[in-house]
Amino acid sequence: MGILDFLKRKPEATASVARERLRIIVAQERSTRGAPDYLPMMRNELLEVIKKYVHVDLEAISINFERDSGHEILELSVTLPEGKQAARSETKGEAKTG
Amino acid sequence: MTAEIIVVTSGKGGVGKTTTSASLATGLAMAGKKTAVIDFDVGLRNLDLIMGCERRVVYDFVNVVHGEATLKQSLIKDKRYDNLYVLAASQTRDKDALTMEGVEKVLDGLSEEGFEYVVCDSPAGIEKGAHLAMYFADHAVVVVNPEVSSVRDSDRILGLLASKTRRAEKGESPVTQHLLLTRYNPARVAIGEMLSVKDVEEILGIEVVGVIPESENVLTASNNGIPVIVDAASQAGQAYSDTVARILGEERPLRFIDVPKKGFLQRVFGG
């Protein structure tokens, strides 16, 4: 660090943000690689159904597709929000986006 | 004898595929291998400019595929290395002018002519041209920049190499994957502004075959139509030489991935 460096605008250290974002998206894309095209649409429809009962985001649903010799495994996991208060009992299903 | 086919690919455009193809082919020729480099970017010919042979293109890849010219007529002999040849892309046809059978015929023809290596410079994207460029490959050099969209696209390409190539379809041993990190800026990595070699290796789960530092010599070389590997004084040129040696099986440590030590004046005044 030079003594005049404080005069320069200091850019943020964003490489770690890039690394984490890539880690997640690459893992997700690898897990659905070669999987049927309908998976993203199915994920959205499942979200709509789940939202009627519990408030969750799209990120809470993960779909894994694995092809073994002879059979295919579709693994679906939903991370429910923590605490009972977060859960909703109303079945109206507000069209809340986000 | 069958030529080893190396595709240079990336998914994303502008990451340095053509620069890499030109230097890789030239480096193989410098190592004494009879080498041809083919531009698969039909409609957007550019390899000829980087190789400095743009005014000597008479017939192109598409002409050979369509039987309008022979392979011998279409191969342009390099000015510097007499075991190096360029096959230019067509500038006037569209991407549908290439066919799987046509490409195979040209590659077989090059083997018959005694070529040891054929470097295929892929167009950007994952469509027909890119698919044809990678289909017959034995080796793939996946060019990636330390930047989010490039890293993601290269992962997609690694997936395609494992499934949409002749080797994959025939159940043969897979295409050998080489990850080449280009436009690397060690100073920005050091202050956490840029993904590091290790970051990229970890995200993609594959080791790099080389790291090419961001260098003004690359632009100078392309301005002059001389592949940067010929510029033995430049860091980028030396990094490409190391990369070619590693692809040929030699072990060499990575260079130019750390920040050079600053002098006293630089330390005081920055820069």
mmCIF file of C-alpha atoms in Angstrom:
data_model
loop_
_atom_site.group_PDB
_atom_site.id
_atom_site.type_symbol
_atom_site.label_atom_id
_atom_site.label_comp_id
_atom_site.label_asym_id
_atom_site.label_seq_id
_atom_site.Cartn_x
_atom_site.Cartn_y
_atom_site.Cartn_z
ATOM 1 C CA MET A 1 0.000 0.000 0.000
ATOM 2 C CA GLY A 2 1.417 3.342 -1.028
ATOM 3 C CA ILE A 3 0.788 6.414 1.103
ATOM 4 C CA LEU A 4 -1.257 7.972 -1.690
ATOM 5 C CA ASP A 5 -3.487 4.950 -2.124
ATOM 6 C CA PHE A 6 -6.196 6.357 0.154
ATOM 7 C CA LEU A 7 -6.893 8.938 -2.547
ATOM 8 C CA LYS A 8 -8.010 6.256 -4.939
ATOM 9 C CA ARG A 9 -11.486 4.826 -4.774
ATOM 10 C CA LYS A 10 -11.145 1.395 -3.250
ATOM 11 C CA PRO A 11 -13.088 -1.224 -5.200
ATOM 12 C CA GLU A 12 -14.894 -3.873 -3.212
ATOM 13 C CA ALA A 13 -13.550 -7.381 -2.886
ATOM 14 C CA THR A 14 -16.305 -9.055 -4.871
ATOM 15 C CA ALA A 15 -14.528 -12.248 -5.935
ATOM 16 C CA SER A 16 -15.934 -14.125 -2.937
ATOM 17 C CA VAL A 17 -19.473 -13.116 -3.955
ATOM 18 C CA ALA A 18 -18.828 -14.384 -7.483
ATOM 19 C CA ARG A 19 -17.406 -17.616 -6.115
ATOM 20 C CA GLU A 20 -20.436 -18.367 -3.928
ATOM 21 C CA ARG A 21 -22.956 -17.484 -6.635
ATOM 22 C CA LEU A 22 -21.131 -19.708 -9.127
ATOM 23 C CA ARG A 23 -20.841 -22.574 -6.683
ATOM 24 C CA ILE A 24 -24.612 -22.625 -6.233
ATOM 25 C CA ILE A 25 -25.658 -22.140 -9.850
ATOM 26 C CA VAL A 26 -23.124 -24.606 -11.238
ATOM 27 C CA ALA A 27 -24.203 -27.272 -8.735
ATOM 28 C CA GLN A 28 -27.846 -26.665 -9.579
ATOM 29 C CA GLU A 29 -27.283 -26.783 -13.330
ATOM 30 C CA ARG A 30 -25.204 -29.942 -13.056
ATOM 31 C CA SER A 31 -27.894 -31.676 -11.031
ATOM 32 C CA THR A 32 -30.494 -31.073 -13.729
ATOM 33 C CA ARG A 33 -28.190 -31.652 -16.697
ATOM 34 C CA GLY A 34 -29.703 -34.093 -19.149
ATOM 35 C CA ALA A 35 -32.956 -34.005 -17.199
ATOM 36 C CA PRO A 36 -36.333 -33.530 -18.893
ATOM 37 C CA ASP A 37 -37.239 -30.013 -20.083
ATOM 38 C CA TYR A 38 -40.358 -29.859 -17.942
ATOM 39 C CA LEU A 39 -38.444 -29.684 -14.643
ATOM 40 C CA PRO A 40 -38.322 -25.881 -14.265
ATOM 41 C CA MET A 41 -42.031 -25.606 -15.089
ATOM 42 C CA MET A 42 -42.846 -28.397 -12.672
ATOM 43 C CA ARG A 43 -40.815 -26.649 -10.010
ATOM 44 C CA ASN A 44 -42.864 -23.478 -10.450
ATOM 45 C CA GLU A 45 -46.176 -25.320 -10.322
ATOM 46 C CA LEU A 46 -45.101 -27.174 -7.194
ATOM 47 C CA LEU A 47 -44.182 -23.857 -5.641
ATOM 48 C CA GLU A 48 -47.671 -22.536 -6.310
ATOM 49 C CA VAL A 49 -49.227 -25.535 -4.604
ATOM 50 C CA ILE A 50 -46.884 -25.397 -1.612
ATOM 51 C CA LYS A 51 -47.422 -21.648 -1.259
ATOM 52 C CA LYS A 52 -51.110 -22.279 -0.564
ATOM 53 C CA TYR A 53 -50.093 -23.844 2.727
ATOM 54 C CA VAL A 54 -46.632 -22.581 3.606
ATOM 55 C CA HIS A 55 -44.878 -19.440 2.523
ATOM 56 C CA VAL A 56 -41.684 -20.485 0.762
ATOM 57 C CA ASP A 57 -39.506 -19.006 -1.974
ATOM 58 C CA LEU A 58 -38.524 -20.604 -5.235
ATOM 59 C CA GLU A 59 -35.040 -21.173 -3.807
ATOM 60 C CA ALA A 60 -36.513 -23.380 -1.086
ATOM 61 C CA ILE A 61 -37.388 -26.028 -3.649
ATOM 62 C CA SER A 62 -34.603 -28.042 -5.141
ATOM 63 C CA ILE A 63 -35.008 -30.715 -7.734
ATOM 64 C CA ASN A 64 -32.359 -33.315 -8.359
ATOM 65 C CA PHE A 65 -32.368 -35.606 -11.289
ATOM 66 C CA GLU A 66 -30.133 -38.648 -11.386
ATOM 67 C CA ARG A 67 -29.778 -41.275 -14.010
ATOM 68 C CA ASP A 68 -28.519 -44.603 -12.796
ATOM 69 C CA SER A 69 -28.095 -47.685 -14.897
ATOM 70 C CA GLY A 70 -31.627 -48.720 -15.693
ATOM 71 C CA HIS A 71 -33.577 -46.206 -13.633
ATOM 72 C CA GLU A 72 -34.015 -42.490 -13.076
ATOM 73 C CA ILE A 73 -34.408 -40.780 -9.721
ATOM 74 C CA LEU A 74 -36.278 -37.525 -9.324
ATOM 75 C CA GLU A 75 -35.490 -36.088 -5.923
ATOM 76 C CA LEU A 76 -37.488 -33.167 -4.633
ATOM 77 C CA SER A 77 -36.723 -31.305 -1.451
ATOM 78 C CA VAL A 78 -38.527 -28.354 0.101
ATOM 79 C CA THR A 79 -36.902 -26.352 2.850
ATOM 80 C CA LEU A 80 -39.689 -25.155 5.153
ATOM 81 C CA PRO A 81 -39.264 -21.854 6.946
ATOM 82 C CA GLU A 82 -38.081 -22.054 10.541
ATOM 83 C CA GLY A 83 -40.551 -21.523 13.410
ATOM 84 C CA LYS A 84 -44.253 -22.163 13.465
ATOM 85 C CA GLN A 85 -45.177 -18.526 12.947
ATOM 86 C CA ALA A 86 -43.750 -18.550 9.487
ATOM 87 C CA ALA A 87 -46.141 -21.267 8.453
ATOM 88 C CA ARG A 88 -49.456 -20.118 7.119
ATOM 89 C CA SER A 89 -52.697 -21.978 7.524
ATOM 90 C CA GLU A 90 -54.764 -19.939 5.105
ATOM 91 C CA THR A 91 -55.534 -21.771 1.905
ATOM 92 C CA LYS A 92 -56.484 -18.754 -0.172
ATOM 93 C CA GLY A 93 -53.097 -18.753 -1.841
ATOM 94 C CA GLU A 94 -52.347 -15.106 -2.410
ATOM 95 C CA ALA A 95 -50.569 -14.467 -5.648
ATOM 96 C CA LYS A 96 -47.518 -13.087 -3.950
ATOM 97 C CA THR A 97 -44.439 -12.838 -6.055
ATOM 98 C CA GLY A 98 -40.907 -12.763 -4.817
ATOM 99 C CA MET B 1 -1.788 -42.468 -39.010
ATOM 100 C CA THR B 2 -4.610 -40.500 -37.442
ATOM 101 C CA ALA B 3 -4.266 -36.862 -36.490
ATOM 102 C CA GLU B 4 -5.018 -35.818 -32.913
ATOM 103 C CA ILE B 5 -7.961 -33.455 -33.003
ATOM 104 C CA ILE B 6 -8.042 -30.613 -30.481
ATOM 105 C CA VAL B 7 -11.090 -28.356 -30.209
ATOM 106 C CA VAL B 8 -10.706 -24.892 -28.687
ATOM 107 C CA THR B 9 -14.073 -23.945 -27.269
ATOM 108 C CA SER B 10 -15.727 -21.881 -24.518
ATOM 109 C CA GLY B 11 -19.439 -21.284 -24.952
ATOM 110 C CA LYS B 12 -19.094 -17.581 -24.251
ATOM 111 C CA GLY B 13 -17.713 -15.308 -26.951
ATOM 112 C CA GLY B 14 -14.762 -12.963 -26.623
ATOM 113 C CA VAL B 15 -12.816 -14.982 -24.077
ATOM 114 C CA GLY B 16 -9.836 -15.716 -26.330
ATOM 115 C CA LYS B 17 -10.680 -18.802 -28.384
ATOM 116 C CA THR B 18 -9.153 -17.593 -31.638
ATOM 117 C CA THR B 19 -6.095 -16.131 -29.891
ATOM 118 C CA THR B 20 -5.657 -19.506 -28.193
ATOM 119 C CA SER B 21 -6.240 -21.539 -31.371
ATOM 120 C CA ALA B 22 -3.625 -19.496 -33.220
ATOM 121 C CA SER B 23 -1.029 -19.787 -30.462
ATOM 122 C CA LEU B 24 -1.741 -23.453 -29.753
ATOM 123 C CA ALA B 25 -1.414 -24.427 -33.428
ATOM 124 C CA THR B 26 1.739 -22.349 -33.814
ATOM 125 C CA GLY B 27 3.179 -23.817 -30.618
ATOM 126 C CA LEU B 28 2.547 -27.365 -31.845
ATOM 127 C CA ALA B 29 4.267 -26.506 -35.130
ATOM 128 C CA MET B 30 7.184 -24.981 -33.204
ATOM 129 C CA ALA B 31 7.442 -28.302 -31.363
ATOM 130 C CA GLY B 32 7.917 -29.977 -34.738
ATOM 131 C CA LYS B 33 4.391 -31.315 -35.197
ATOM 132 C CA LYS B 34 2.704 -31.026 -38.575
ATOM 133 C CA THR B 35 -0.362 -29.008 -37.643
ATOM 134 C CA ALA B 36 -3.486 -27.596 -39.285
ATOM 135 C CA VAL B 37 -5.787 -25.054 -37.669
ATOM 136 C CA ILE B 38 -9.374 -24.765 -38.888
ATOM 137 C CA ASP B 39 -11.746 -21.848 -38.397
ATOM 138 C CA PHE B 40 -15.249 -23.254 -37.710
ATOM 139 C CA ASP B 41 -16.841 -19.819 -37.375
ATOM 140 C CA VAL B 42 -18.547 -19.818 -40.777
ATOM 141 C CA GLY B 43 -19.765 -16.336 -41.704
ATOM 142 C CA LEU B 44 -17.457 -14.633 -39.200
ATOM 143 C CA ARG B 45 -13.983 -15.573 -40.368
ATOM 144 C CA ASN B 46 -11.300 -14.247 -38.024
ATOM 145 C CA LEU B 47 -8.571 -16.816 -37.507
ATOM 146 C CA ASP B 48 -6.954 -15.731 -40.800
ATOM 147 C CA LEU B 49 -6.422 -12.232 -39.370
ATOM 148 C CA ILE B 50 -4.905 -13.492 -36.124
ATOM 149 C CA MET B 51 -2.627 -15.839 -38.102
ATOM 150 C CA GLY B 52 -1.741 -12.996 -40.481
ATOM 151 C CA CYS B 53 -2.771 -14.796 -43.674
ATOM 152 C CA GLU B 54 -5.999 -12.931 -44.496
ATOM 153 C CA ARG B 55 -4.846 -11.819 -47.925
ATOM 154 C CA ARG B 56 -3.863 -15.296 -49.002
ATOM 155 C CA VAL B 57 -7.263 -16.950 -48.562
ATOM 156 C CA VAL B 58 -8.434 -18.291 -51.920
ATOM 157 C CA TYR B 59 -10.539 -21.302 -50.996
ATOM 158 C CA ASP B 60 -12.036 -22.027 -47.602
ATOM 159 C CA PHE B 61 -13.361 -24.807 -45.362
ATOM 160 C CA VAL B 62 -16.849 -24.697 -46.922
ATOM 161 C CA ASN B 63 -15.376 -24.985 -50.439
ATOM 162 C CA VAL B 64 -13.629 -28.203 -49.400
ATOM 163 C CA VAL B 65 -16.734 -29.591 -47.681
ATOM 164 C CA HIS B 66 -18.760 -28.944 -50.858
ATOM 165 C CA GLY B 67 -16.096 -30.345 -53.166
ATOM 166 C CA GLU B 68 -15.495 -26.969 -54.862
ATOM 167 C CA ALA B 69 -11.790 -27.107 -54.026
ATOM 168 C CA THR B 70 -9.343 -29.742 -52.862
ATOM 169 C CA LEU B 71 -7.898 -29.774 -49.391
ATOM 170 C CA LYS B 72 -4.440 -29.027 -50.812
ATOM 171 C CA GLN B 73 -5.717 -25.951 -52.673
ATOM 172 C CA SER B 74 -7.425 -24.617 -49.553
ATOM 173 C CA LEU B 75 -4.718 -25.072 -46.945
ATOM 174 C CA ILE B 76 -2.731 -21.873 -46.469
ATOM 175 C CA LYS B 77 0.888 -22.454 -45.552
ATOM 176 C CA ASP B 78 2.120 -20.343 -42.654
ATOM 177 C CA LYS B 79 4.822 -17.745 -43.397
ATOM 178 C CA ARG B 80 6.963 -18.630 -40.392
ATOM 179 C CA TYR B 81 6.587 -22.376 -39.893
ATOM 180 C CA ASP B 82 6.468 -24.683 -42.891
ATOM 181 C CA ASN B 83 4.711 -27.471 -40.982
ATOM 182 C CA LEU B 84 1.772 -25.180 -40.093
ATOM 183 C CA TYR B 85 -1.331 -24.681 -42.238
ATOM 184 C CA VAL B 86 -4.517 -22.649 -41.887
ATOM 185 C CA LEU B 87 -7.955 -23.563 -43.228
ATOM 186 C CA ALA B 88 -10.074 -20.416 -43.240
ATOM 187 C CA ALA B 89 -13.813 -20.201 -42.602
ATOM 188 C CA SER B 90 -16.105 -19.010 -45.342
ATOM 189 C CA GLN B 91 -17.063 -15.362 -45.063
ATOM 190 C CA THR B 92 -20.045 -15.539 -47.405
ATOM 191 C CA ARG B 93 -21.920 -18.727 -46.548
ATOM 192 C CA ASP B 94 -24.072 -19.305 -43.500
ATOM 193 C CA LYS B 95 -23.529 -21.760 -40.669
ATOM 194 C CA ASP B 96 -25.640 -24.457 -42.336
ATOM 195 C CA ALA B 97 -22.998 -24.798 -45.043
ATOM 196 C CA LEU B 98 -21.100 -27.247 -42.812
ATOM 197 C CA THR B 99 -22.272 -30.820 -42.391
ATOM 198 C CA MET B 100 -21.167 -33.603 -40.098
ATOM 199 C CA GLU B 101 -20.124 -35.783 -43.070
ATOM 200 C CA GLY B 102 -18.280 -32.874 -44.676
ATOM 201 C CA VAL B 103 -16.317 -32.098 -41.538
ATOM 202 C CA GLU B 104 -15.416 -35.757 -41.086
ATOM 203 C CA LYS B 105 -14.204 -35.936 -44.691
ATOM 204 C CA VAL B 106 -11.918 -32.933 -44.193
ATOM 205 C CA LEU B 107 -10.513 -34.301 -40.915
ATOM 206 C CA ASP B 108 -9.877 -37.704 -42.516
ATOM 207 C CA GLY B 109 -8.223 -35.940 -45.441
ATOM 208 C CA LEU B 110 -5.874 -34.106 -43.088
ATOM 209 C CA SER B 111 -4.878 -37.408 -41.453
ATOM 210 C CA GLU B 112 -4.116 -38.836 -44.894
ATOM 211 C CA GLU B 113 -1.939 -35.812 -45.647
ATOM 212 C CA GLY B 114 0.181 -36.719 -42.629
ATOM 213 C CA PHE B 115 -1.010 -34.053 -40.207
ATOM 214 C CA GLU B 116 -0.280 -34.938 -36.578
ATOM 215 C CA TYR B 117 -2.500 -32.305 -34.978
ATOM 216 C CA VAL B 118 -5.658 -30.530 -36.112
ATOM 217 C CA VAL B 119 -6.794 -27.564 -34.019
ATOM 218 C CA CYS B 120 -10.494 -26.705 -34.413
ATOM 219 C CA ASP B 121 -11.334 -23.097 -33.533
ATOM 220 C CA SER B 122 -14.964 -23.254 -32.397
ATOM 221 C CA PRO B 123 -17.476 -20.442 -32.810
ATOM 222 C CA ALA B 124 -19.099 -19.072 -29.646
ATOM 223 C CA GLY B 125 -22.391 -20.516 -28.483
ATOM 224 C CA ILE B 126 -23.572 -24.095 -28.258
ATOM 225 C CA GLU B 127 -25.260 -24.380 -31.631
ATOM 226 C CA LYS B 128 -24.414 -26.227 -34.811
ATOM 227 C CA GLY B 129 -20.982 -24.727 -35.517
ATOM 228 C CA ALA B 130 -19.796 -25.298 -31.956
ATOM 229 C CA HIS B 131 -21.230 -28.818 -31.981
ATOM 230 C CA LEU B 132 -19.448 -29.688 -35.237
ATOM 231 C CA ALA B 133 -16.164 -28.230 -33.974
ATOM 232 C CA MET B 134 -16.199 -30.425 -30.852
ATOM 233 C CA TYR B 135 -17.831 -33.568 -32.249
ATOM 234 C CA PHE B 136 -14.703 -35.348 -33.546
ATOM 235 C CA ALA B 137 -12.315 -34.063 -30.859
ATOM 236 C CA ASP B 138 -9.798 -36.162 -28.931
ATOM 237 C CA HIS B 139 -8.798 -33.211 -26.736
ATOM 238 C CA ALA B 140 -10.656 -30.066 -25.759
ATOM 239 C CA VAL B 141 -9.156 -26.814 -24.602
ATOM 240 C CA VAL B 142 -11.925 -24.961 -22.758
ATOM 241 C CA VAL B 143 -11.036 -21.275 -22.620
ATOM 242 C CA VAL B 144 -12.398 -19.463 -19.587
ATOM 243 C CA ASN B 145 -12.042 -15.957 -18.138
ATOM 244 C CA PRO B 146 -12.126 -15.373 -14.359
ATOM 245 C CA GLU B 147 -15.610 -13.935 -14.643
ATOM 246 C CA VAL B 148 -19.026 -15.335 -13.677
ATOM 247 C CA SER B 149 -20.721 -15.731 -17.067
ATOM 248 C CA SER B 150 -17.648 -17.285 -18.659
ATOM 249 C CA VAL B 151 -17.209 -19.803 -15.820
ATOM 250 C CA ARG B 152 -20.850 -20.837 -15.966
ATOM 251 C CA ASP B 153 -20.756 -21.250 -19.760
ATOM 252 C CA SER B 154 -17.588 -23.310 -19.596
ATOM 253 C CA ASP B 155 -19.257 -25.707 -17.176
ATOM 254 C CA ARG B 156 -22.025 -26.125 -19.739
ATOM 255 C CA ILE B 157 -19.424 -26.829 -22.428
ATOM 256 C CA LEU B 158 -17.683 -29.409 -20.217
ATOM 257 C CA GLY B 159 -21.062 -31.155 -19.935
ATOM 258 C CA LEU B 160 -21.529 -31.140 -23.714
ATOM 259 C CA LEU B 161 -18.011 -32.526 -24.265
ATOM 260 C CA ALA B 162 -18.940 -35.433 -22.019
ATOM 261 C CA SER B 163 -22.175 -36.192 -23.870
ATOM 262 C CA LYS B 164 -22.383 -34.731 -27.378
ATOM 263 C CA THR B 165 -19.138 -35.877 -28.949
ATOM 264 C CA ARG B 166 -18.303 -38.875 -31.089
ATOM 265 C CA ARG B 167 -16.249 -40.359 -28.266
ATOM 266 C CA ALA B 168 -19.181 -40.019 -25.862
ATOM 267 C CA GLU B 169 -21.710 -41.419 -28.330
ATOM 268 C CA LYS B 170 -19.528 -44.389 -29.217
ATOM 269 C CA GLY B 171 -18.702 -45.085 -25.584
ATOM 270 C CA GLU B 172 -14.975 -44.624 -26.199
ATOM 271 C CA SER B 173 -12.593 -43.067 -23.689
ATOM 272 C CA PRO B 174 -13.804 -39.506 -23.070
ATOM 273 C CA VAL B 175 -12.464 -36.343 -24.704
ATOM 274 C CA THR B 176 -9.462 -35.143 -22.664
ATOM 275 C CA GLN B 177 -10.477 -31.849 -21.080
ATOM 276 C CA HIS B 178 -7.981 -29.020 -20.605
ATOM 277 C CA LEU B 179 -9.098 -25.854 -18.857
ATOM 278 C CA LEU B 180 -7.255 -22.719 -19.959
ATOM 279 C CA LEU B 181 -7.705 -19.593 -17.856
ATOM 280 C CA THR B 182 -7.083 -16.442 -19.897
ATOM 281 C CA ARG B 183 -7.120 -12.683 -19.178
ATOM 282 C CA TYR B 184 -5.860 -13.385 -15.664
ATOM 283 C CA ASN B 185 -4.894 -10.367 -13.599
ATOM 284 C CA PRO B 186 -2.892 -11.417 -10.504
ATOM 285 C CA ALA B 187 -3.032 -7.908 -9.002
ATOM 286 C CA ARG B 188 -6.838 -7.901 -9.012
ATOM 287 C CA VAL B 189 -6.910 -11.457 -7.665
ATOM 288 C CA ALA B 190 -4.604 -10.407 -4.792
ATOM 289 C CA ILE B 191 -7.058 -7.739 -3.612
ATOM 290 C CA GLY B 192 -10.092 -9.979 -3.957
ATOM 291 C CA GLU B 193 -11.540 -8.381 -7.056
ATOM 292 C CA MET B 194 -11.139 -11.330 -9.381
ATOM 293 C CA LEU B 195 -11.717 -15.076 -9.102
ATOM 294 C CA SER B 196 -8.443 -16.898 -8.493
ATOM 295 C CA VAL B 197 -7.043 -19.942 -10.314
ATOM 296 C CA LYS B 198 -8.044 -22.022 -7.296
ATOM 297 C CA ASP B 199 -11.587 -20.608 -7.251
ATOM 298 C CA VAL B 200 -12.150 -21.497 -10.901
ATOM 299 C CA GLU B 201 -10.606 -24.947 -10.466
ATOM 300 C CA GLU B 202 -12.801 -25.658 -7.454
ATOM 301 C CA ILE B 203 -16.019 -24.429 -9.030
ATOM 302 C CA LEU B 204 -15.497 -26.433 -12.211
ATOM 303 C CA GLY B 205 -13.835 -29.418 -10.542
ATOM 304 C CA ILE B 206 -10.990 -29.536 -13.059
ATOM 305 C CA GLU B 207 -7.378 -28.360 -12.966
ATOM 306 C CA VAL B 208 -6.099 -25.690 -15.325
ATOM 307 C CA VAL B 209 -3.675 -26.641 -18.093
ATOM 308 C CA GLY B 210 -2.439 -23.068 -18.207
ATOM 309 C CA VAL B 211 -3.032 -19.505 -17.079
ATOM 310 C CA ILE B 212 -2.528 -16.698 -19.571
ATOM 311 C CA PRO B 213 -2.034 -13.317 -17.914
ATOM 312 C CA GLU B 214 -3.944 -10.307 -19.196
ATOM 313 C CA SER B 215 -1.370 -8.670 -21.411
ATOM 314 C CA GLU B 216 -1.090 -5.787 -23.824
ATOM 315 C CA ASN B 217 1.078 -8.023 -25.997
ATOM 316 C CA VAL B 218 -2.017 -9.991 -27.031
ATOM 317 C CA LEU B 219 -3.524 -6.939 -28.746
ATOM 318 C CA THR B 220 -0.171 -5.990 -30.248
ATOM 319 C CA ALA B 221 0.193 -9.505 -31.633
ATOM 320 C CA SER B 222 -3.279 -9.483 -33.176
ATOM 321 C CA ASN B 223 -2.671 -6.016 -34.630
ATOM 322 C CA ASN B 224 0.372 -7.457 -36.371
ATOM 323 C CA GLY B 225 -1.198 -10.773 -37.369
ATOM 324 C CA ILE B 226 1.422 -12.722 -35.418
ATOM 325 C CA PRO B 227 0.239 -15.325 -32.878
ATOM 326 C CA VAL B 228 1.310 -14.096 -29.432
ATOM 327 C CA ILE B 229 3.224 -17.339 -28.733
ATOM 328 C CA VAL B 230 5.805 -16.173 -31.309
ATOM 329 C CA ASP B 231 6.539 -13.206 -29.006
ATOM 330 C CA ALA B 232 8.848 -15.161 -26.706
ATOM 331 C CA ALA B 233 9.628 -12.047 -24.658
ATOM 332 C CA SER B 234 6.028 -11.548 -23.567
ATOM 333 C CA GLN B 235 4.484 -13.215 -20.517
ATOM 334 C CA ALA B 236 1.415 -14.224 -22.520
ATOM 335 C CA GLY B 237 3.647 -15.831 -25.152
ATOM 336 C CA GLN B 238 5.625 -17.729 -22.522
ATOM 337 C CA ALA B 239 2.422 -18.826 -20.768
ATOM 338 C CA TYR B 240 1.135 -20.201 -24.091
ATOM 339 C CA SER B 241 4.440 -22.033 -24.664
ATOM 340 C CA ASP B 242 4.088 -23.662 -21.234
ATOM 341 C CA THR B 243 0.492 -24.608 -22.032
ATOM 342 C CA VAL B 244 1.432 -26.275 -25.317
ATOM 343 C CA ALA B 245 4.229 -28.197 -23.560
ATOM 344 C CA ARG B 246 1.759 -29.430 -20.921
ATOM 345 C CA ILE B 247 -0.720 -30.536 -23.581
ATOM 346 C CA LEU B 248 2.151 -32.490 -25.139
ATOM 347 C CA GLY B 249 2.682 -34.200 -21.777
ATOM 348 C CA GLU B 250 5.455 -32.154 -20.218
ATOM 349 C CA GLU B 251 5.195 -30.992 -16.604
ATOM 350 C CA ARG B 252 5.782 -27.299 -16.047
ATOM 351 C CA PRO B 253 4.917 -25.126 -13.044
ATOM 352 C CA LEU B 254 2.415 -22.287 -13.530
ATOM 353 C CA ARG B 255 4.005 -18.867 -14.021
ATOM 354 C CA PHE B 256 2.735 -15.273 -13.869
ATOM 355 C CA ILE B 257 -0.035 -16.029 -11.376
ATOM 356 C CA ASP B 258 1.377 -13.927 -8.553
ATOM 357 C CA VAL B 259 1.754 -10.168 -8.264
ATOM 358 C CA PRO B 260 5.249 -9.053 -9.252
ATOM 359 C CA LYS B 261 7.212 -7.409 -6.449
ATOM 360 C CA LYS B 262 6.951 -3.635 -6.583
ATOM 361 C CA GLY B 263 9.925 -1.301 -6.589
ATOM 362 C CA PHE B 264 10.467 1.325 -3.895
ATOM 363 C CA LEU B 265 8.931 4.252 -5.819
ATOM 364 C CA GLN B 266 5.916 2.167 -6.795
ATOM 365 C CA ARG B 267 5.412 1.197 -3.167
ATOM 366 C CA VAL B 268 5.461 4.810 -2.036
ATOM 367 C CA PHE B 269 3.384 6.354 -4.796
ATOM 368 C CA GLY B 270 1.239 3.378 -5.772
ATOM 369 C CA GLY B 271 0.696 2.311 -9.347
#
